[in-house]
Coordinates of C-alpha atoms in Angstrom, one line a residue:
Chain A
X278 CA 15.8 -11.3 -47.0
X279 CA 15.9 -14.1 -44.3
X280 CA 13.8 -13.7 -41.9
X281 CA 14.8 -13.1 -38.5
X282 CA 14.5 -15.6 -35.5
X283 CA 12.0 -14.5 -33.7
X284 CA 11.3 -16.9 -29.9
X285 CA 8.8 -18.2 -28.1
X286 CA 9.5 -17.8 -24.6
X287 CA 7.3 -19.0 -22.2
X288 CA 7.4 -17.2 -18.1
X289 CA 6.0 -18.5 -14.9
X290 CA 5.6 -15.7 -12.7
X291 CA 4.4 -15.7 -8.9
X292 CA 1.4 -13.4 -8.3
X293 CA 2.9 -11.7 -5.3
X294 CA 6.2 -10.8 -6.4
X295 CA 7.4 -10.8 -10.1
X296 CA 3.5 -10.9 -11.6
X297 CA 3.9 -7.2 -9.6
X298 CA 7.2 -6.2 -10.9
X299 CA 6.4 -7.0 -14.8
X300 CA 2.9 -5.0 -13.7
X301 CA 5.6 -2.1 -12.2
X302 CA 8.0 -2.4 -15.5
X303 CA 4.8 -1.7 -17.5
X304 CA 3.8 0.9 -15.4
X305 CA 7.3 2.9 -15.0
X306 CA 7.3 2.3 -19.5
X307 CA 10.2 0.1 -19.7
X308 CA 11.2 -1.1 -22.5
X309 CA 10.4 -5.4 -22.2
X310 CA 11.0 -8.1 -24.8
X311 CA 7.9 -9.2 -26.6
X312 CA 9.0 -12.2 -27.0
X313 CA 7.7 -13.6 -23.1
X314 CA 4.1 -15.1 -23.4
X315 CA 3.5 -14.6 -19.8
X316 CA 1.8 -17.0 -17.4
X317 CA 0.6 -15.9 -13.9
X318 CA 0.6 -18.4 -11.2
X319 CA 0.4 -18.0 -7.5
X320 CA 3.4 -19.6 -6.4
X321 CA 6.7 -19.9 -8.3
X322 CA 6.4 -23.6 -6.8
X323 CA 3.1 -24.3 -8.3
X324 CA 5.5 -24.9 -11.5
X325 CA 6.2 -28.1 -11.5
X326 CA 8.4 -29.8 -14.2
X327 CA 6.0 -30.9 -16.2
X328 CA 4.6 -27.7 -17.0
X329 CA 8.2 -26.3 -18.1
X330 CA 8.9 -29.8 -20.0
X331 CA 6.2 -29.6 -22.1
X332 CA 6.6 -26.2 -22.8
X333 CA 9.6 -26.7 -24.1
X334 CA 8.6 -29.6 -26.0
X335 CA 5.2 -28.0 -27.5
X336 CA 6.9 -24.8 -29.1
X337 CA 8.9 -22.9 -26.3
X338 CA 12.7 -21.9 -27.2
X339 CA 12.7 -21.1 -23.4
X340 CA 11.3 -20.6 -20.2
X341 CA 11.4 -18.4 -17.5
X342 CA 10.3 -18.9 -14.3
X343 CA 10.1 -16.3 -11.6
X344 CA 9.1 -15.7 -8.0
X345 CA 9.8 -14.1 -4.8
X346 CA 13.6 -13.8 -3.1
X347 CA 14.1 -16.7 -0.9
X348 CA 12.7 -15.7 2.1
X349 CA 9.9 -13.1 0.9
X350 CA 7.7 -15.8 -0.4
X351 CA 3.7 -14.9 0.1
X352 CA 3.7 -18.8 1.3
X353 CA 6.5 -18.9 3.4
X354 CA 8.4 -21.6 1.8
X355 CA 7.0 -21.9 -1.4
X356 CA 10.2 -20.4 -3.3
X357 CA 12.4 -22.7 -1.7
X358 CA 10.6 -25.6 -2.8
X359 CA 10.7 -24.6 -6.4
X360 CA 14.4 -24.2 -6.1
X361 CA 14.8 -27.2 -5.4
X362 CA 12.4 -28.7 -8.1
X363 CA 14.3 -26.3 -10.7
X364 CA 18.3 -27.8 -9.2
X365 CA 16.6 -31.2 -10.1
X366 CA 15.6 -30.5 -13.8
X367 CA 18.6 -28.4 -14.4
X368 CA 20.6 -31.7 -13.9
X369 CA 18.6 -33.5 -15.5
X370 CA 18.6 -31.6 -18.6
X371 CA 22.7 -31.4 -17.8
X372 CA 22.8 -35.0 -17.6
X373 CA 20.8 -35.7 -20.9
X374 CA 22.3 -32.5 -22.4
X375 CA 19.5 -31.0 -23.2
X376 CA 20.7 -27.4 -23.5
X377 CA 19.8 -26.4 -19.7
X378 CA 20.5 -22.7 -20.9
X379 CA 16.7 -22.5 -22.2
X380 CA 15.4 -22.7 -18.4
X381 CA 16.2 -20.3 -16.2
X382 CA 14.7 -19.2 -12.5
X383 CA 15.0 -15.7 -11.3
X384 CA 13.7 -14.0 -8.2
X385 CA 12.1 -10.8 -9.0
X386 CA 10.6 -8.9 -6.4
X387 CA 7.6 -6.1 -6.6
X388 CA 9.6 -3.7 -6.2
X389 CA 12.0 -4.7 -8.8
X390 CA 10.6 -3.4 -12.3
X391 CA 13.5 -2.3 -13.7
X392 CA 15.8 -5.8 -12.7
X393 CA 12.1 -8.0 -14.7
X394 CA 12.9 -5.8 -17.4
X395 CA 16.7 -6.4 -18.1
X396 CA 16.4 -10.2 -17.0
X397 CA 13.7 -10.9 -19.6
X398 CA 15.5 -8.5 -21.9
X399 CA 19.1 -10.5 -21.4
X400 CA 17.3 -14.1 -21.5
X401 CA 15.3 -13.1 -25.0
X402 CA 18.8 -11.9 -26.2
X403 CA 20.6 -15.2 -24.9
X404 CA 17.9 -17.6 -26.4
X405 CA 17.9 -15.6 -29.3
X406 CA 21.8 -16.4 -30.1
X407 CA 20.9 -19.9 -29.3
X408 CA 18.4 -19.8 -32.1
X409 CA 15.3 -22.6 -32.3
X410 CA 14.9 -25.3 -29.6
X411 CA 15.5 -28.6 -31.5
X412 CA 13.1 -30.3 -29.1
X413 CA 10.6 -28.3 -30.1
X414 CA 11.3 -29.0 -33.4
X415 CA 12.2 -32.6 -33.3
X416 CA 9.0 -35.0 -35.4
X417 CA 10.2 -38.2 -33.5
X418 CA 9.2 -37.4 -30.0
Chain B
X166 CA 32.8 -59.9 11.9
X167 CA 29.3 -60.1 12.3
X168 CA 27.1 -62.6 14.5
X169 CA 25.6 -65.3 12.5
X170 CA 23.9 -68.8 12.7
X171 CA 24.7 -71.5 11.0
X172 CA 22.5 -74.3 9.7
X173 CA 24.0 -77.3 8.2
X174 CA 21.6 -77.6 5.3
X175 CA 21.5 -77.2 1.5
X176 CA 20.9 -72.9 1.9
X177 CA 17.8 -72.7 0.6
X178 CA 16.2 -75.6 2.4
X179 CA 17.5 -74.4 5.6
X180 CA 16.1 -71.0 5.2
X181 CA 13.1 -72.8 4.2
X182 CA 13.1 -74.7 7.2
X183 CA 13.6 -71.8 9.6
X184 CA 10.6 -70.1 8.3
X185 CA 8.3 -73.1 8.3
X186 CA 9.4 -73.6 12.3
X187 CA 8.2 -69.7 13.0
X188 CA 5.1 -70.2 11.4
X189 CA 4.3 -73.7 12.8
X190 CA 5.1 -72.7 16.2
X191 CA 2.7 -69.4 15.6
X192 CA 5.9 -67.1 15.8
X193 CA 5.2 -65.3 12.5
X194 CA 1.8 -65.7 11.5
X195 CA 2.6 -65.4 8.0
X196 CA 5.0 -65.2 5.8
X197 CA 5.7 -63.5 2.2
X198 CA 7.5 -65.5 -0.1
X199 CA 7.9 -66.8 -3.9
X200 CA 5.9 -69.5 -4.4
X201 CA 5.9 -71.5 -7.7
X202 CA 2.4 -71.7 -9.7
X203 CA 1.4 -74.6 -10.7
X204 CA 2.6 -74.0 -14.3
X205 CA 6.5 -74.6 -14.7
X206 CA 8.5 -72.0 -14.1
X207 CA 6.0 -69.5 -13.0
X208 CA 6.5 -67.9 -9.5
X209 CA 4.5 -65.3 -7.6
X210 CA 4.9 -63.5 -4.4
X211 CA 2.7 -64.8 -2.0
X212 CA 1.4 -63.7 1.9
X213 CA 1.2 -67.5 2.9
X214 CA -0.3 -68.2 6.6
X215 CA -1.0 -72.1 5.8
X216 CA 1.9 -74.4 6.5
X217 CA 0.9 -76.9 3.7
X218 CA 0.6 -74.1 1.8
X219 CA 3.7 -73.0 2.4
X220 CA 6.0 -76.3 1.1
X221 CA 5.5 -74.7 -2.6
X222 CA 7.5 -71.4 -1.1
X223 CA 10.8 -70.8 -3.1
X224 CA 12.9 -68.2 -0.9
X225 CA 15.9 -67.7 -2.7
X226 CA 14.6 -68.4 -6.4
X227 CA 16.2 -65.8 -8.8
X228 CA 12.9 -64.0 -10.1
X229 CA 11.3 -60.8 -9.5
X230 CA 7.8 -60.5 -10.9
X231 CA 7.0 -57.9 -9.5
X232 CA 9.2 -55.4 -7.3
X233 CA 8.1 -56.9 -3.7
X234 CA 8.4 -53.4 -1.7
X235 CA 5.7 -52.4 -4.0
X236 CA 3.5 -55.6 -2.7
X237 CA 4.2 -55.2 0.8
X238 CA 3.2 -51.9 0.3
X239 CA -0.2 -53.1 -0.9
X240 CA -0.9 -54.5 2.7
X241 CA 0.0 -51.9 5.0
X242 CA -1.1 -49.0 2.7
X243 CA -4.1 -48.6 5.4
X244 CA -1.5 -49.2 8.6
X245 CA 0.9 -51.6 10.2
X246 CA 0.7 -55.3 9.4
X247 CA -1.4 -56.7 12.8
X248 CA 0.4 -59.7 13.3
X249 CA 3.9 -60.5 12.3
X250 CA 4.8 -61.3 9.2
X251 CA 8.2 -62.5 7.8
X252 CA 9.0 -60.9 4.5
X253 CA 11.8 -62.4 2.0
X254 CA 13.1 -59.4 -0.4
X255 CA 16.1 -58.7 -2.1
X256 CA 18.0 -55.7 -1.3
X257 CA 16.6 -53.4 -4.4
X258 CA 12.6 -54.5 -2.7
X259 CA 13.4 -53.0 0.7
X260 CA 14.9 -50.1 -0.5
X261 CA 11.7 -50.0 -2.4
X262 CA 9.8 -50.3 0.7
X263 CA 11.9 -47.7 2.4
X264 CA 11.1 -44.9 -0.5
X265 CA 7.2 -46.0 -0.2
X266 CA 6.8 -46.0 3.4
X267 CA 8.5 -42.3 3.3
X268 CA 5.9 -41.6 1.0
X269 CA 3.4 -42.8 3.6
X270 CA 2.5 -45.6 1.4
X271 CA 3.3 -48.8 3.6
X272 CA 4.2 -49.5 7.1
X273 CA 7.5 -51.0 8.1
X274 CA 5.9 -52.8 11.9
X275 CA 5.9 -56.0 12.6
X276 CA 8.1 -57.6 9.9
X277 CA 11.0 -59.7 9.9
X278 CA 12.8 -58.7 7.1
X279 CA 15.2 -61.2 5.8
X280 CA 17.2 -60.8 2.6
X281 CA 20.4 -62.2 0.9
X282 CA 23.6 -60.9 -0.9
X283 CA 22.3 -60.7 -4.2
X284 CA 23.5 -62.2 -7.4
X285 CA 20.4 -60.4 -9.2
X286 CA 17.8 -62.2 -10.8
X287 CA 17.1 -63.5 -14.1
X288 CA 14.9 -61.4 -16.9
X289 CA 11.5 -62.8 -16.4
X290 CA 11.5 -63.6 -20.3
X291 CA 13.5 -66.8 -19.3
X292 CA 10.7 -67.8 -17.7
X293 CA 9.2 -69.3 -20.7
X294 CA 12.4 -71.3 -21.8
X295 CA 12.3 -75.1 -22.2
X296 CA 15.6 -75.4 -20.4
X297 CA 14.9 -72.9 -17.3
X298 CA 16.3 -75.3 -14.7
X299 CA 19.9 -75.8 -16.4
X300 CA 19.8 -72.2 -16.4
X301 CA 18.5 -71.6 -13.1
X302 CA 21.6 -74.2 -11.6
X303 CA 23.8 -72.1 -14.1
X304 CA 22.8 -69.3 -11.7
X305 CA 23.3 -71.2 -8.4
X306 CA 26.8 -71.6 -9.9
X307 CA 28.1 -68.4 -10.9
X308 CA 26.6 -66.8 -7.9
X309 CA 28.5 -69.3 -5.6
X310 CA 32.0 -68.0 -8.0
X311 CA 30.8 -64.5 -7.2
X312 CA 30.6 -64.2 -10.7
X313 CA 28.7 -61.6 -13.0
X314 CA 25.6 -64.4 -14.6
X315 CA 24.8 -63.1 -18.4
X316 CA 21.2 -63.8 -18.0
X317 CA 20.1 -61.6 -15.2
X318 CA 18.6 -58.2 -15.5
X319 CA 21.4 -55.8 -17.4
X320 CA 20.3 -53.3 -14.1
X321 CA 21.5 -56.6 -11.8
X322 CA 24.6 -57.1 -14.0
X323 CA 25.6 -53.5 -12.9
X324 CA 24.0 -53.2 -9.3
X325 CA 26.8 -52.4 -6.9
X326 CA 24.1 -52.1 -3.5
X327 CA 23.6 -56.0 -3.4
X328 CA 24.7 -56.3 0.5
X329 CA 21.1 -55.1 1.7
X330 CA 20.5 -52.7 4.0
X331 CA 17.7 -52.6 7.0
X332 CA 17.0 -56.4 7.0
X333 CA 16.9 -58.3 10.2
X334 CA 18.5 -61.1 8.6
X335 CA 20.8 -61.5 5.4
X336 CA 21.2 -64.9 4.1
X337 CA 24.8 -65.4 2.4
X338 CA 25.1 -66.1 -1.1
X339 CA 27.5 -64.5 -3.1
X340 CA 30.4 -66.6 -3.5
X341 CA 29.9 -68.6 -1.1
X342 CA 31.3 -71.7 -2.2
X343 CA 29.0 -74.5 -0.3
X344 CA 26.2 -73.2 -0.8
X345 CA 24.1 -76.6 -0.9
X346 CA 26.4 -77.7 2.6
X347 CA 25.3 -75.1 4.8
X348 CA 22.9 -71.8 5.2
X349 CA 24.9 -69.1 6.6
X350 CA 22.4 -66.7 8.3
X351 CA 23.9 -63.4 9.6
X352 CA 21.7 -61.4 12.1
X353 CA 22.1 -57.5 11.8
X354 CA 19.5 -56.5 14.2
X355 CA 18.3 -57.6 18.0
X356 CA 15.0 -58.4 16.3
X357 CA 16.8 -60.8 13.5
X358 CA 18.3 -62.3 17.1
X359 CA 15.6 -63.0 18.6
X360 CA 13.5 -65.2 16.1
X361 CA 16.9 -66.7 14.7
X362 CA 16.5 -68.6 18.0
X363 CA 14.1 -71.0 16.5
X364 CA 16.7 -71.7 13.8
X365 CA 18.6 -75.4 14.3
X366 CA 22.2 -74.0 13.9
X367 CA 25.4 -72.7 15.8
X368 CA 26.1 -69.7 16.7
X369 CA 29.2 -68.2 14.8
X370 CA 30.7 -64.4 13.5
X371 CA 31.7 -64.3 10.1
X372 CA 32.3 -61.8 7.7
X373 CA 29.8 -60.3 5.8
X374 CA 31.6 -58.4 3.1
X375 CA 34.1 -61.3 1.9
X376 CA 36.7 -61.1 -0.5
X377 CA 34.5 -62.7 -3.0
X378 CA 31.7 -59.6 -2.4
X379 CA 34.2 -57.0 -2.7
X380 CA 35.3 -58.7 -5.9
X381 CA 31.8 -59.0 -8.0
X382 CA 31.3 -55.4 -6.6
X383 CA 34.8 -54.2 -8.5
X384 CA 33.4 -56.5 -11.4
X385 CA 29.7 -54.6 -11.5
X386 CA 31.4 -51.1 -11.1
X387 CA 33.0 -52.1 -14.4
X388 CA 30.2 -53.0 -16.5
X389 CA 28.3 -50.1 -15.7
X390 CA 30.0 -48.0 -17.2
X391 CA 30.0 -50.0 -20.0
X392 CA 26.4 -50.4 -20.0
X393 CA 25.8 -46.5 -19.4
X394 CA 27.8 -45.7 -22.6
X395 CA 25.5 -47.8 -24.8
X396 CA 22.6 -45.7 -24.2
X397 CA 24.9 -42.7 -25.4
X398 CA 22.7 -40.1 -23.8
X399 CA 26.1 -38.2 -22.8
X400 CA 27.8 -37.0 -25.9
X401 CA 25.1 -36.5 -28.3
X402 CA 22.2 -34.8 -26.4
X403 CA 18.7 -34.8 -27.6
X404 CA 19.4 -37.3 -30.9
X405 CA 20.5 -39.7 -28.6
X406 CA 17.8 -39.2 -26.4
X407 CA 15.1 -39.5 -29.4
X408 CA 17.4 -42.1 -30.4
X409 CA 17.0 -44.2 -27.4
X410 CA 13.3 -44.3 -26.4
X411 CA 12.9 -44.1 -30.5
X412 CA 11.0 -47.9 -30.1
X413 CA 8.6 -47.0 -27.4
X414 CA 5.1 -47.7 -27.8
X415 CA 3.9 -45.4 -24.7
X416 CA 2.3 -48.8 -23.0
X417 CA 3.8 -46.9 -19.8
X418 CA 4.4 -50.6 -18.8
X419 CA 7.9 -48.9 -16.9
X420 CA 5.6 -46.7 -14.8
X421 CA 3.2 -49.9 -14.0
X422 CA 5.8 -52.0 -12.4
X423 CA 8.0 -49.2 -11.0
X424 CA 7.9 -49.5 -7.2
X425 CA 8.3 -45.9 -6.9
X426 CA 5.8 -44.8 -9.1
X427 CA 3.3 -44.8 -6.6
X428 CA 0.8 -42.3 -8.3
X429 CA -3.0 -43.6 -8.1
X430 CA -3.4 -41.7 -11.3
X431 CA -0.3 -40.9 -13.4
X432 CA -0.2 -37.6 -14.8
X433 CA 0.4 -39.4 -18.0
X434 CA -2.1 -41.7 -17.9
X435 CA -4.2 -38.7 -17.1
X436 CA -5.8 -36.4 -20.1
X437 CA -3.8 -33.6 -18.6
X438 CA -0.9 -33.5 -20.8
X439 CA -2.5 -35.2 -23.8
X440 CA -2.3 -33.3 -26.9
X441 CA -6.3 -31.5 -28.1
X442 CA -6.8 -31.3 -31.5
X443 CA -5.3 -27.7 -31.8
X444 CA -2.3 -28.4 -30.0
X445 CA -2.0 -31.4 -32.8
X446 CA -2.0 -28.8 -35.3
X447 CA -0.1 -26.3 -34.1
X448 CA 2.3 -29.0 -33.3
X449 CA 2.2 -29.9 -37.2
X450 CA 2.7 -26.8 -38.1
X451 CA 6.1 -26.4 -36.4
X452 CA 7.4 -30.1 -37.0
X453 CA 6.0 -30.6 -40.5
X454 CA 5.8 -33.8 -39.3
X455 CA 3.8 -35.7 -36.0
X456 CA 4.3 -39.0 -34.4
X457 CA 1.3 -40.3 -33.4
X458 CA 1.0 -41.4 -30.6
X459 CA 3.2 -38.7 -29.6
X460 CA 4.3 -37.4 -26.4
X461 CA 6.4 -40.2 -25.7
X462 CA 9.5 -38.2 -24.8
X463 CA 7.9 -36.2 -22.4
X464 CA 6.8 -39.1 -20.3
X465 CA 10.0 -40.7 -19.9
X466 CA 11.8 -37.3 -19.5
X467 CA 8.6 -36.2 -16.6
X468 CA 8.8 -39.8 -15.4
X469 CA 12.8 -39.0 -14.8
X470 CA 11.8 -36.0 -13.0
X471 CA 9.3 -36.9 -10.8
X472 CA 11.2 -40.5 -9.6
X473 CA 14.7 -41.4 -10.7
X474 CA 15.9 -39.0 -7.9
X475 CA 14.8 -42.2 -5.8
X476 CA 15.3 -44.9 -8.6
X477 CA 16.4 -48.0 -6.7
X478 CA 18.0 -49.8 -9.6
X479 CA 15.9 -52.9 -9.7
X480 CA 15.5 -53.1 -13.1
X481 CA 12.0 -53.7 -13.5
X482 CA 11.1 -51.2 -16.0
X483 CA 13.7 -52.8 -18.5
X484 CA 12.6 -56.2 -17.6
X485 CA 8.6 -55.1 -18.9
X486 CA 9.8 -53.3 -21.9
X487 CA 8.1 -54.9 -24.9
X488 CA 10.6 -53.3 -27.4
X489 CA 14.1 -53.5 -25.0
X490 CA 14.4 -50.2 -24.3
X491 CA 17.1 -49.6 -21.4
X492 CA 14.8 -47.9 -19.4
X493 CA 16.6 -48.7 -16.1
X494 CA 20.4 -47.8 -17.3
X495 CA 19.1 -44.5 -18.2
X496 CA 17.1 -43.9 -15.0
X497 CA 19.4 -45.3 -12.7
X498 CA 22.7 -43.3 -14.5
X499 CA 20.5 -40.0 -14.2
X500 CA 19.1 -41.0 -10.8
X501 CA 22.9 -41.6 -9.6
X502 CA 24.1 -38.2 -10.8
X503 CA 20.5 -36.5 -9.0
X504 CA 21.4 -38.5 -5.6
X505 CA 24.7 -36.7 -5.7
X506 CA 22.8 -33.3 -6.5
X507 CA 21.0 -33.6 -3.0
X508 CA 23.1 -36.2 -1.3
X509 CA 20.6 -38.6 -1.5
X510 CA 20.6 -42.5 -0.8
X511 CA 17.4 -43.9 -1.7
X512 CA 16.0 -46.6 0.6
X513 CA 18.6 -45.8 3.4
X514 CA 16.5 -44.4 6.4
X515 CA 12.7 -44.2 6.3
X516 CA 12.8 -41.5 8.3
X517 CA 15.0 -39.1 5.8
X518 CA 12.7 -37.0 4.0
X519 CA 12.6 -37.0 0.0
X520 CA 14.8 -34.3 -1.7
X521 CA 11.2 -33.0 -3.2
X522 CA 9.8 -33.1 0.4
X523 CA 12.1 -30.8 1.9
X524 CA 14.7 -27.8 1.4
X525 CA 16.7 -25.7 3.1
X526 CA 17.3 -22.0 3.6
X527 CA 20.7 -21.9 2.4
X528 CA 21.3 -23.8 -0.4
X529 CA 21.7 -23.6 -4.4
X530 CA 23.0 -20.0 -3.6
X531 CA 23.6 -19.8 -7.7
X532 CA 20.0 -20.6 -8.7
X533 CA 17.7 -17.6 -9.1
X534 CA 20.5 -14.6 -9.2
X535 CA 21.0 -14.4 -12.6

């Protein structure tokens, strides 16, 4: 029997606001995709591109990063700075083709355990389809 | 029409001329120029406050060693220059300047910026050819036809911005026809008006943006495109990526000489995102097979992310590239399609902010809802 694609998905989420509403999907015992190693940070705009380039180029099939709704940051601005960071690499990776499906930014609040659970859920599903990165993959770079 | 002096001198000697009169009467107190070395050929840019000094000064001569907002920069890094300084760049260097002295990296007081209408300059591996003067007068020629010259910088072959923007004083050069008859010097700002006083010429308007400008601009437009479809990166994705910086030897020599790579210590040059000794394995593990040195990809593709947003097209990153990689078609094609992302002109206004600097509330509405 083949065995069945299984990915690495890597997420960035803000202490204050989706960190809280994996904690709250825990928690309430929703059902979350194993498949999202997850990273904490303080600030979904203390991800900068860097951090989500080379995890897709060190063995990620996809990366999530997630943080407050504009507006509710813990920093004020710090979510609209990082959506602004995350429009440029999205181009970028449309401009080089680079399958820009495999990032993805979400806003996930606290109080929101039920939407972190169907978001990672759908994005596990979606990468899954996609099957493995081919950067990841790639012995040339 | 725009107001403009007129010298009636070979261009370069006039130009020449003009600045040696500021600094000898103590107008300008120095001035930053290409001077020739004594080897042939050689040229370097040069803060020169000695008139005798100053006769080896070569205004107009079609080099760039190095991208000349990043110099200036070097000076004024601690504050404003403290006497006045005249400064010849080409367009691409002050729109370098510009994106540096946003990034609080060089002070725009008390220069006289003069520039020309650009034919581009020459690769600086020409440098070291036995017949660089027939070439160089091969130069002076096609840029007087307003002609596209096949030895200049493929990023100059394709540069549409050539008229420059926040100079005092733009010297005319494309197609202008007698070039070695007279220096045409037009004077964009009150500043540029008041030291072109000092300049032996008549007063006269003339057009800026001839027909001959409007016509090596069609001609560039062209051959971008054609250029940009060489490096492929469009159709096939990440092969054609791989495929492209396939040659590099990760000497980062692109990061060195880019003006707006301003970092003290790149990231990349940095141990942070250098591969331990498990990540080497793991990394084997996957692949099956590892380039070493690897990481090579994601520097160019972190580089593009942290500064082709304000990638001024000079071309100096293709120009150092041991192993003729088009660095700068790449950058510049992906920094055109960012600048459109966050209507963006780099090196327009010092006093715009930098699309990573700044945001606003209601914008990217699409981003983050899914």
């Amino acid at each position: 029997m083949e065995k069945k694609f299984k990915p690495n998905i890597v997420g960035f989420l803000c202490n204050w606001c989706s960190y809280a509403g994996a904690d709250l999907a825990g928690s309430s015992k929703t059902q979350v995709d194993p498949s999202l190693s997850v990273i904490r940070v303080m600030c979904s705009s203390r991800v900068n591109s860097n951090l989500i380039l080379s995890s897709l180029l060190w063995g990620a099939d996809g990366v999530l990063v997630a943080g407050c709704h504009p507006g509710d940051c813990h920093y004020e601005q710090g979510n609209y700075y990082a959506r602004r960071r995350f429009a440029l690499l999205k181009k970028i990776t449309k401009i080089l083709n680079l399958e820009p499906d495999r990032i993805q930014l979400s806003w996930i609040s606290a109080s929101e355990g039920k939407r972190y659970a169907e978001i990672v859920n759908q994005f596990a599903r979606d990468i899954t389809k996609k099957g493995p990165n081919p950067l990841t993959r790639n012995s040339q770079t | 029409m725009a107001k403009a002096v007129k010298i009636k001198k070979k261009t370069e000697e006039g130009l020449h001329d003009f600045l040696k009169s500021l600094l000898d009467k103590e107008i300008i107190k120095g001035v930053f120029i290409l001077k020739k070395m004594d080897k042939t050929g050689a040229v370097s840019y040069s803060l020169i406050t000695d008139p005798e000094e100053f006769k080896k000064a070569v205004p107009l001569y079609p080099y760039m060693p190095v991208n000349a907002g990043k110099a200036l920069a070097n000076f004024t890094l601690l504050g404003k220059a403290e006497q006045p300084i005249a400064a010849i760049l080409r367009p691409c260097e002050i729109r370098a300047f510009v994106e540096l002295v946003k990034r609080t990296q060089g002070d725009f007081e008390n220069f006289l910026i003069i520039s020309l209408t650009c034919g581009g300059v020459l690769t600086l591996k020409t440098i070291s050819e036995p017949d660089q003067d027939k070439l160089i007068s091969q130069y002076w020629e096609s840029v007087k036809k307003a002609e596209v010259f096949e030895h200049t910088r493929e990023a100059c072959q394709f540069c549409e911005h050539f008229l420059p923007l926040n100079a005092d004083i733009t010297v005319a050069a494309v197609g202008k026809k007698d070039l070695d008859e007279e220096c045409l010097l037009f004077l964009n700002t009150p500043k540029g008006e008041k030291f072109a006083q000092e300049a032996s010429g008549s007063s006269v308007s003339e057009e800026i943006e001839t027909e001959k400008v409007q016509q090596l601009k069609k001609k560039r437009e062209e051959l971008k495109e054609k250029y940009v479809q060489q490096t492929e990166t469009g159709e096939t994705g990440m092969k054609s990526l791989v495929n492209v910086f396939a040659p590099c030897l990760g000497c980062h020599g692109c990061s060195h000489v880019c003006p707006i790579c301003y970092c003290t210590l790149c990231e990349f040059d940095s141990k942070t995102l250098q591969y331990n000794a498990d990540g080497l394995s793991s990394d084997l593990k996957r692949k099956g097979g590892l380039k070493v040195p690897s990481g090579n990809l994601l520097f160019h593709l972190g580089r593009m992310t942290h500064m082709a947003v304000s990638c001024i097209s000079c071309g100096m990153c293709s120009d150092v590239c041991p192993v003729n990689i088009p660095v700068a078609t790449v950058f510049s094609k992906a920094g055109k399609s960012l600048q459109k992302v966050f209507d963006y002109f780099p090196g327009k206004d010092a006093e715009e902010p930098v699309p990573g600097g700044t945001y606003k509330e209601e914008e990217f509405a699409e981003i983050g809802e899914q």
